[in-house]
């Protein structure tokens, strides 16, 4: 039995899988297939970029596969340097090109730019060999493979969520698949510590609560996964698939916020370092500013643990969403502005020291969402004033992400009267003002002219004065425009020579 896995890339609030990242879902799927008795040699792996650039004979492999698994789904908007997620037209084309059973799944089950879930279902209705995994794609793939192995009737297979125990096995068994990624070994392995939202009330627009209450993976499972990836040649890791790393194995005291467990994070980080001693990047992603503001002592311990074991240039993305109390209340958001400010300040106090790669060890990033219920002209001013206060207090932010809401069916935002359309011009003007007045001086502060940035990966060629665009491997890396045309896929050290709103210019640093 031959299986083809197509990585159409995913982009969620708590998971990223666009190159140079590879999502954990791919490894779960591959591991589930292996556990069902399908040999590694009978599992083919394609990225959508690889298919776009492939030869006809490569595409013919899809036509000969008994099962084609397509992972896809964007539940947050994104901009990408050299890769882009699969489109609905491409999914339709691949379903026509493949003659075997086709399974589509991943975050697309929740929607794809708000409409993908419905579009995928339409494909399913039009082709009796197309099936949409309405819960976890890895569990659905595992369940449709019977003994033999052979494909059971997918119509009779129950759609379900996978268990923590299953992905503990599948992540380990599926680690081999990373070697087949076109960018290997220069890939960031996104790793999951837990998923689901433990809050009693959820943010109006977020899709994380669709995964249910928080389900924590055992520390030993995550460490074993890191070991398996490291043994396959992985050097770049991010603990990114969770809504708030600081509440990994948190304690429920009956309050609205769980109390962090610093020992769990100590065990996790020390364990990863023990099994992957020569790793080159160990970063994190999401942090809830309300957790940090409510439990500063516990979170201070966690930050110090992170600094002890991680690599510099780390970023904790904090979902602030809005500095307008009216918007915060109307959308069940997580933290008031004063809470976010305290969280940003605490992380600066502990993490702003510059590390070996040229960047601060650990800095916060802030995410803002516009178009939410309750938004008025005043909202834009409050958001700007909050950021200006951060700047005026000499605090550092690595990243300010300003995006428009993508309301998905089943979330409160989908039922609300959203105001973004009438505020569109105001939104664009405000965004430009933030880029000019906040982002630019902040970036100059984060990476002053003359800073040496280590190990910048050359990714695409530019034009004019920019010969090459590159980035360091890590969480939210800074885009670097290098004055020379350099071999793609190589790492270079650079000296910062200038700044844009969200990128820098540099020359190659040669000692």
mmCIF file with all atom_site columns, N, CA and C in Angstrom, residues 48-94:
data_model
loop_
_atom_site.group_PDB
_atom_site.id
_atom_site.type_symbol
_atom_site.label_atom_id
_atom_site.label_alt_id
_atom_site.label_comp_id
_atom_site.label_asym_id
_atom_site.label_entity_id
_atom_site.label_seq_id
_atom_site.pdbx_PDB_ins_code
_atom_site.Cartn_x
_atom_site.Cartn_y
_atom_site.Cartn_z
_atom_site.occupancy
_atom_site.B_iso_or_equiv
_atom_site.pdbx_formal_charge
_atom_site.auth_seq_id
_atom_site.auth_comp_id
_atom_site.auth_asym_id
_atom_site.auth_atom_id
_atom_site.pdbx_PDB_model_num
ATOM 1   N N  . UNK A 1 48 ? 3.739  21.568 -0.754  1.00 0.00 ? 48 UNK A N  1
ATOM 2   C CA . UNK A 1 48 ? 3.036  22.175 -1.879  1.00 0.00 ? 48 UNK A CA 1
ATOM 3   C C  . UNK A 1 48 ? 3.996  22.971 -2.748  1.00 0.00 ? 48 UNK A C  1
ATOM 4   N N  . UNK A 1 49 ? 5.030  23.546 -2.146  1.00 0.00 ? 49 UNK A N  1
ATOM 5   C CA . UNK A 1 49 ? 6.046  24.223 -2.955  1.00 0.00 ? 49 UNK A CA 1
ATOM 6   C C  . UNK A 1 49 ? 6.750  23.235 -3.871  1.00 0.00 ? 49 UNK A C  1
ATOM 7   N N  . UNK A 1 50 ? 7.062  22.052 -3.336  1.00 0.00 ? 50 UNK A N  1
ATOM 8   C CA . UNK A 1 50 ? 7.719  21.042 -4.159  1.00 0.00 ? 50 UNK A CA 1
ATOM 9   C C  . UNK A 1 50 ? 6.854  20.604 -5.317  1.00 0.00 ? 50 UNK A C  1
ATOM 10  N N  . UNK A 1 51 ? 5.552  20.479 -5.082  1.00 0.00 ? 51 UNK A N  1
ATOM 11  C CA . UNK A 1 51 ? 4.641  20.092 -6.157  1.00 0.00 ? 51 UNK A CA 1
ATOM 12  C C  . UNK A 1 51 ? 4.560  21.196 -7.207  1.00 0.00 ? 51 UNK A C  1
ATOM 13  N N  . UNK A 1 52 ? 4.517  22.443 -6.758  1.00 0.00 ? 52 UNK A N  1
ATOM 14  C CA . UNK A 1 52 ? 4.459  23.555 -7.713  1.00 0.00 ? 52 UNK A CA 1
ATOM 15  C C  . UNK A 1 52 ? 5.661  23.567 -8.645  1.00 0.00 ? 52 UNK A C  1
ATOM 16  N N  . UNK A 1 53 ? 6.796  23.119 -8.143  1.00 0.00 ? 53 UNK A N  1
ATOM 17  C CA . UNK A 1 53 ? 8.028  23.152 -8.931  1.00 0.00 ? 53 UNK A CA 1
ATOM 18  C C  . UNK A 1 53 ? 8.436  21.795 -9.465  1.00 0.00 ? 53 UNK A C  1
ATOM 19  N N  . UNK A 1 54 ? 7.585  20.801 -9.305  1.00 0.00 ? 54 UNK A N  1
ATOM 20  C CA . UNK A 1 54 ? 7.995  19.438 -9.633  1.00 0.00 ? 54 UNK A CA 1
ATOM 21  C C  . UNK A 1 54 ? 7.849  19.111 -11.104 1.00 0.00 ? 54 UNK A C  1
ATOM 22  N N  . UNK A 1 55 ? 8.504  18.019 -11.478 1.00 0.00 ? 55 UNK A N  1
ATOM 23  C CA . UNK A 1 55 ? 8.398  17.500 -12.836 1.00 0.00 ? 55 UNK A CA 1
ATOM 24  C C  . UNK A 1 55 ? 7.176  16.582 -12.934 1.00 0.00 ? 55 UNK A C  1
ATOM 25  N N  . UNK A 1 56 ? 6.765  16.304 -14.166 1.00 0.00 ? 56 UNK A N  1
ATOM 26  C CA . UNK A 1 56 ? 5.568  15.486 -14.373 1.00 0.00 ? 56 UNK A CA 1
ATOM 27  C C  . UNK A 1 56 ? 5.718  14.099 -13.774 1.00 0.00 ? 56 UNK A C  1
ATOM 28  N N  . UNK A 1 57 ? 6.948  13.556 -13.847 1.00 0.00 ? 57 UNK A N  1
ATOM 29  C CA . UNK A 1 57 ? 7.133  12.212 -13.307 1.00 0.00 ? 57 UNK A CA 1
ATOM 30  C C  . UNK A 1 57 ? 6.978  12.180 -11.787 1.00 0.00 ? 57 UNK A C  1
ATOM 31  N N  . UNK A 1 58 ? 7.288  13.325 -11.139 1.00 0.00 ? 58 UNK A N  1
ATOM 32  C CA . UNK A 1 58 ? 7.081  13.385 -9.700  1.00 0.00 ? 58 UNK A CA 1
ATOM 33  C C  . UNK A 1 58 ? 5.591  13.396 -9.373  1.00 0.00 ? 58 UNK A C  1
ATOM 34  N N  . UNK A 1 59 ? 4.835  14.171 -10.156 1.00 0.00 ? 59 UNK A N  1
ATOM 35  C CA . UNK A 1 59 ? 3.399  14.226 -9.939  1.00 0.00 ? 59 UNK A CA 1
ATOM 36  C C  . UNK A 1 59 ? 2.741  12.872 -10.190 1.00 0.00 ? 59 UNK A C  1
ATOM 37  N N  . UNK A 1 60 ? 3.363  12.070 -11.038 1.00 0.00 ? 60 UNK A N  1
ATOM 38  C CA . UNK A 1 60 ? 2.791  10.758 -11.334 1.00 0.00 ? 60 UNK A CA 1
ATOM 39  C C  . UNK A 1 60 ? 2.736  9.870  -10.094 1.00 0.00 ? 60 UNK A C  1
ATOM 40  N N  . UNK A 1 61 ? 3.611  10.140 -9.118  1.00 0.00 ? 61 UNK A N  1
ATOM 41  C CA . UNK A 1 61 ? 3.581  9.373  -7.879  1.00 0.00 ? 61 UNK A CA 1
ATOM 42  C C  . UNK A 1 61 ? 2.248  9.530  -7.166  1.00 0.00 ? 61 UNK A C  1
ATOM 43  N N  . UNK A 1 62 ? 1.663  10.711 -7.279  1.00 0.00 ? 62 UNK A N  1
ATOM 44  C CA . UNK A 1 62 ? 0.358  10.939 -6.650  1.00 0.00 ? 62 UNK A CA 1
ATOM 45  C C  . UNK A 1 62 ? -0.706 10.069 -7.296  1.00 0.00 ? 62 UNK A C  1
ATOM 46  N N  . UNK A 1 63 ? -0.605 9.927  -8.606  1.00 0.00 ? 63 UNK A N  1
ATOM 47  C CA . UNK A 1 63 ? -1.584 9.124  -9.325  1.00 0.00 ? 63 UNK A CA 1
ATOM 48  C C  . UNK A 1 63 ? -1.517 7.649  -8.972  1.00 0.00 ? 63 UNK A C  1
ATOM 49  N N  . UNK A 1 64 ? -0.349 7.199  -8.511  1.00 0.00 ? 64 UNK A N  1
ATOM 50  C CA . UNK A 1 64 ? -0.187 5.779  -8.177  1.00 0.00 ? 64 UNK A CA 1
ATOM 51  C C  . UNK A 1 64 ? -0.431 5.483  -6.698  1.00 0.00 ? 64 UNK A C  1
ATOM 52  N N  . UNK A 1 65 ? -0.664 6.523  -5.896  1.00 0.00 ? 65 UNK A N  1
ATOM 53  C CA . UNK A 1 65 ? -0.848 6.317  -4.458  1.00 0.00 ? 65 UNK A CA 1
ATOM 54  C C  . UNK A 1 65 ? -2.238 5.770  -4.155  1.00 0.00 ? 65 UNK A C  1
ATOM 55  N N  . UNK A 1 66 ? -2.307 4.823  -3.238  1.00 0.00 ? 66 UNK A N  1
ATOM 56  C CA . UNK A 1 66 ? -3.608 4.298  -2.799  1.00 0.00 ? 66 UNK A CA 1
ATOM 57  C C  . UNK A 1 66 ? -4.327 5.306  -1.894  1.00 0.00 ? 66 UNK A C  1
ATOM 58  N N  . UNK A 1 67 ? -3.533 6.108  -1.173  1.00 0.00 ? 67 UNK A N  1
ATOM 59  C CA . UNK A 1 67 ? -4.092 7.099  -0.260  1.00 0.00 ? 67 UNK A CA 1
ATOM 60  C C  . UNK A 1 67 ? -3.279 8.381  -0.374  1.00 0.00 ? 67 UNK A C  1
ATOM 61  N N  . UNK A 1 68 ? -3.964 9.494  -0.560  1.00 0.00 ? 68 UNK A N  1
ATOM 62  C CA . UNK A 1 68 ? -3.322 10.809 -0.588  1.00 0.00 ? 68 UNK A CA 1
ATOM 63  C C  . UNK A 1 68 ? -3.883 11.623 0.569   1.00 0.00 ? 68 UNK A C  1
ATOM 64  N N  . UNK A 1 69 ? -3.008 12.100 1.445   1.00 0.00 ? 69 UNK A N  1
ATOM 65  C CA . UNK A 1 69 ? -3.400 12.861 2.627   1.00 0.00 ? 69 UNK A CA 1
ATOM 66  C C  . UNK A 1 69 ? -2.959 14.305 2.430   1.00 0.00 ? 69 UNK A C  1
ATOM 67  N N  . UNK A 1 70 ? -3.899 15.229 2.445   1.00 0.00 ? 70 UNK A N  1
ATOM 68  C CA . UNK A 1 70 ? -3.593 16.644 2.221   1.00 0.00 ? 70 UNK A CA 1
ATOM 69  C C  . UNK A 1 70 ? -3.825 17.422 3.511   1.00 0.00 ? 70 UNK A C  1
ATOM 70  N N  . UNK A 1 71 ? -2.747 17.951 4.074   1.00 0.00 ? 71 UNK A N  1
ATOM 71  C CA . UNK A 1 71 ? -2.837 18.773 5.280   1.00 0.00 ? 71 UNK A CA 1
ATOM 72  C C  . UNK A 1 71 ? -2.897 20.241 4.872   1.00 0.00 ? 71 UNK A C  1
ATOM 73  N N  . UNK A 1 72 ? -3.847 20.979 5.430   1.00 0.00 ? 72 UNK A N  1
ATOM 74  C CA . UNK A 1 72 ? -3.956 22.395 5.077   1.00 0.00 ? 72 UNK A CA 1
ATOM 75  C C  . UNK A 1 72 ? -4.786 23.127 6.116   1.00 0.00 ? 72 UNK A C  1
ATOM 76  N N  . UNK A 1 73 ? -4.762 24.453 6.011   1.00 0.00 ? 73 UNK A N  1
ATOM 77  C CA . UNK A 1 73 ? -5.631 25.269 6.842   1.00 0.00 ? 73 UNK A CA 1
ATOM 78  C C  . UNK A 1 73 ? -4.957 26.512 7.383   1.00 0.00 ? 73 UNK A C  1
ATOM 79  N N  . UNK A 1 74 ? -5.563 27.663 7.138   1.00 0.00 ? 74 UNK A N  1
ATOM 80  C CA . UNK A 1 74 ? -5.119 28.943 7.692   1.00 0.00 ? 74 UNK A CA 1
ATOM 81  C C  . UNK A 1 74 ? -6.269 29.517 8.504   1.00 0.00 ? 74 UNK A C  1
ATOM 82  N N  . UNK A 1 75 ? -6.047 29.699 9.788   1.00 0.00 ? 75 UNK A N  1
ATOM 83  C CA . UNK A 1 75 ? -7.077 30.327 10.611  1.00 0.00 ? 75 UNK A CA 1
ATOM 84  C C  . UNK A 1 75 ? -6.630 31.681 11.136  1.00 0.00 ? 75 UNK A C  1
ATOM 85  N N  . UNK A 1 76 ? -5.439 32.109 10.723  1.00 0.00 ? 76 UNK A N  1
ATOM 86  C CA . UNK A 1 76 ? -4.991 33.488 10.908  1.00 0.00 ? 76 UNK A CA 1
ATOM 87  C C  . UNK A 1 76 ? -4.347 33.929 9.601   1.00 0.00 ? 76 UNK A C  1
ATOM 88  N N  . UNK A 1 77 ? -4.452 35.218 9.251   1.00 0.00 ? 77 UNK A N  1
ATOM 89  C CA . UNK A 1 77 ? -3.813 35.684 8.017   1.00 0.00 ? 77 UNK A CA 1
ATOM 90  C C  . UNK A 1 77 ? -2.314 35.824 8.204   1.00 0.00 ? 77 UNK A C  1
ATOM 91  N N  . UNK A 1 78 ? -1.566 35.608 7.147   1.00 0.00 ? 78 UNK A N  1
ATOM 92  C CA . UNK A 1 78 ? -0.113 35.722 7.260   1.00 0.00 ? 78 UNK A CA 1
ATOM 93  C C  . UNK A 1 78 ? 0.529  36.199 5.979   1.00 0.00 ? 78 UNK A C  1
ATOM 94  N N  . UNK A 1 79 ? 1.748  36.722 6.105   1.00 0.00 ? 79 UNK A N  1
ATOM 95  C CA . UNK A 1 79 ? 2.583  37.077 4.965   1.00 0.00 ? 79 UNK A CA 1
ATOM 96  C C  . UNK A 1 79 ? 3.841  36.230 5.042   1.00 0.00 ? 79 UNK A C  1
ATOM 97  N N  . UNK A 1 80 ? 4.266  35.711 3.916   1.00 0.00 ? 80 UNK A N  1
ATOM 98  C CA . UNK A 1 80 ? 5.333  34.732 3.904   1.00 0.00 ? 80 UNK A CA 1
ATOM 99  C C  . UNK A 1 80 ? 6.413  35.148 2.910   1.00 0.00 ? 80 UNK A C  1
ATOM 100 N N  . UNK A 1 81 ? 7.666  34.819 3.240   1.00 0.00 ? 81 UNK A N  1
ATOM 101 C CA . UNK A 1 81 ? 8.796  35.265 2.424   1.00 0.00 ? 81 UNK A CA 1
ATOM 102 C C  . UNK A 1 81 ? 8.941  34.467 1.135   1.00 0.00 ? 81 UNK A C  1
ATOM 103 N N  . UNK A 1 82 ? 8.952  33.156 1.233   1.00 0.00 ? 82 UNK A N  1
ATOM 104 C CA . UNK A 1 82 ? 9.258  32.357 0.042   1.00 0.00 ? 82 UNK A CA 1
ATOM 105 C C  . UNK A 1 82 ? 8.335  31.155 -0.135  1.00 0.00 ? 82 UNK A C  1
ATOM 106 N N  . UNK A 1 83 ? 7.377  31.021 0.708   1.00 0.00 ? 83 UNK A N  1
ATOM 107 C CA . UNK A 1 83 ? 6.424  29.923 0.607   1.00 0.00 ? 83 UNK A CA 1
ATOM 108 C C  . UNK A 1 83 ? 5.030  30.471 0.854   1.00 0.00 ? 83 UNK A C  1
ATOM 109 N N  . UNK A 1 84 ? 4.041  29.792 0.349   1.00 0.00 ? 84 UNK A N  1
ATOM 110 C CA . UNK A 1 84 ? 2.661  30.191 0.616   1.00 0.00 ? 84 UNK A CA 1
ATOM 111 C C  . UNK A 1 84 ? 1.801  28.944 0.750   1.00 0.00 ? 84 UNK A C  1
ATOM 112 N N  . UNK A 1 85 ? 0.833  28.970 1.657   1.00 0.00 ? 85 UNK A N  1
ATOM 113 C CA . UNK A 1 85 ? -0.016 27.796 1.872   1.00 0.00 ? 85 UNK A CA 1
ATOM 114 C C  . UNK A 1 85 ? -0.793 27.404 0.619   1.00 0.00 ? 85 UNK A C  1
ATOM 115 N N  . UNK A 1 86 ? -1.185 26.168 0.599   1.00 0.00 ? 86 UNK A N  1
ATOM 116 C CA . UNK A 1 86 ? -1.935 25.624 -0.528  1.00 0.00 ? 86 UNK A CA 1
ATOM 117 C C  . UNK A 1 86 ? -3.252 26.385 -0.710  1.00 0.00 ? 86 UNK A C  1
ATOM 118 N N  . UNK A 1 87 ? -3.662 26.554 -1.951  1.00 0.00 ? 87 UNK A N  1
ATOM 119 C CA . UNK A 1 87 ? -4.932 27.226 -2.236  1.00 0.00 ? 87 UNK A CA 1
ATOM 120 C C  . UNK A 1 87 ? -6.025 26.185 -2.449  1.00 0.00 ? 87 UNK A C  1
ATOM 121 N N  . UNK A 1 88 ? -7.262 26.633 -2.405  1.00 0.00 ? 88 UNK A N  1
ATOM 122 C CA . UNK A 1 88 ? -8.379 25.720 -2.635  1.00 0.00 ? 88 UNK A CA 1
ATOM 123 C C  . UNK A 1 88 ? -8.361 25.169 -4.056  1.00 0.00 ? 88 UNK A C  1
ATOM 124 N N  . UNK A 1 89 ? -7.942 25.991 -5.019  1.00 0.00 ? 89 UNK A N  1
ATOM 125 C CA . UNK A 1 89 ? -7.841 25.505 -6.402  1.00 0.00 ? 89 UNK A CA 1
ATOM 126 C C  . UNK A 1 89 ? -6.794 24.411 -6.516  1.00 0.00 ? 89 UNK A C  1
ATOM 127 N N  . UNK A 1 90 ? -5.706 24.569 -5.772  1.00 0.00 ? 90 UNK A N  1
ATOM 128 C CA . UNK A 1 90 ? -4.664 23.538 -5.814  1.00 0.00 ? 90 UNK A CA 1
ATOM 129 C C  . UNK A 1 90 ? -5.149 22.246 -5.162  1.00 0.00 ? 90 UNK A C  1
ATOM 130 N N  . UNK A 1 91 ? -5.907 22.363 -4.087  1.00 0.00 ? 91 UNK A N  1
ATOM 131 C CA . UNK A 1 91 ? -6.477 21.158 -3.465  1.00 0.00 ? 91 UNK A CA 1
ATOM 132 C C  . UNK A 1 91 ? -7.392 20.447 -4.452  1.00 0.00 ? 91 UNK A C  1
ATOM 133 N N  . UNK A 1 92 ? -8.224 21.215 -5.139  1.00 0.00 ? 92 UNK A N  1
ATOM 134 C CA . UNK A 1 92 ? -9.137 20.635 -6.125  1.00 0.00 ? 92 UNK A CA 1
ATOM 135 C C  . UNK A 1 92 ? -8.359 19.938 -7.238  1.00 0.00 ? 92 UNK A C  1
ATOM 136 N N  . UNK A 1 93 ? -7.280 20.578 -7.713  1.00 0.00 ? 93 UNK A N  1
ATOM 137 C CA . UNK A 1 93 ? -6.455 19.995 -8.778  1.00 0.00 ? 93 UNK A CA 1
ATOM 138 C C  . UNK A 1 93 ? -5.822 18.682 -8.313  1.00 0.00 ? 93 UNK A C  1
ATOM 139 N N  . UNK A 1 94 ? -5.280 18.665 -7.094  1.00 0.00 ? 94 UNK A N  1
ATOM 140 C CA . UNK A 1 94 ? -4.622 17.465 -6.593  1.00 0.00 ? 94 UNK A CA 1
ATOM 141 C C  . UNK A 1 94 ? -5.621 16.328 -6.397  1.00 0.00 ? 94 UNK A C  1
#
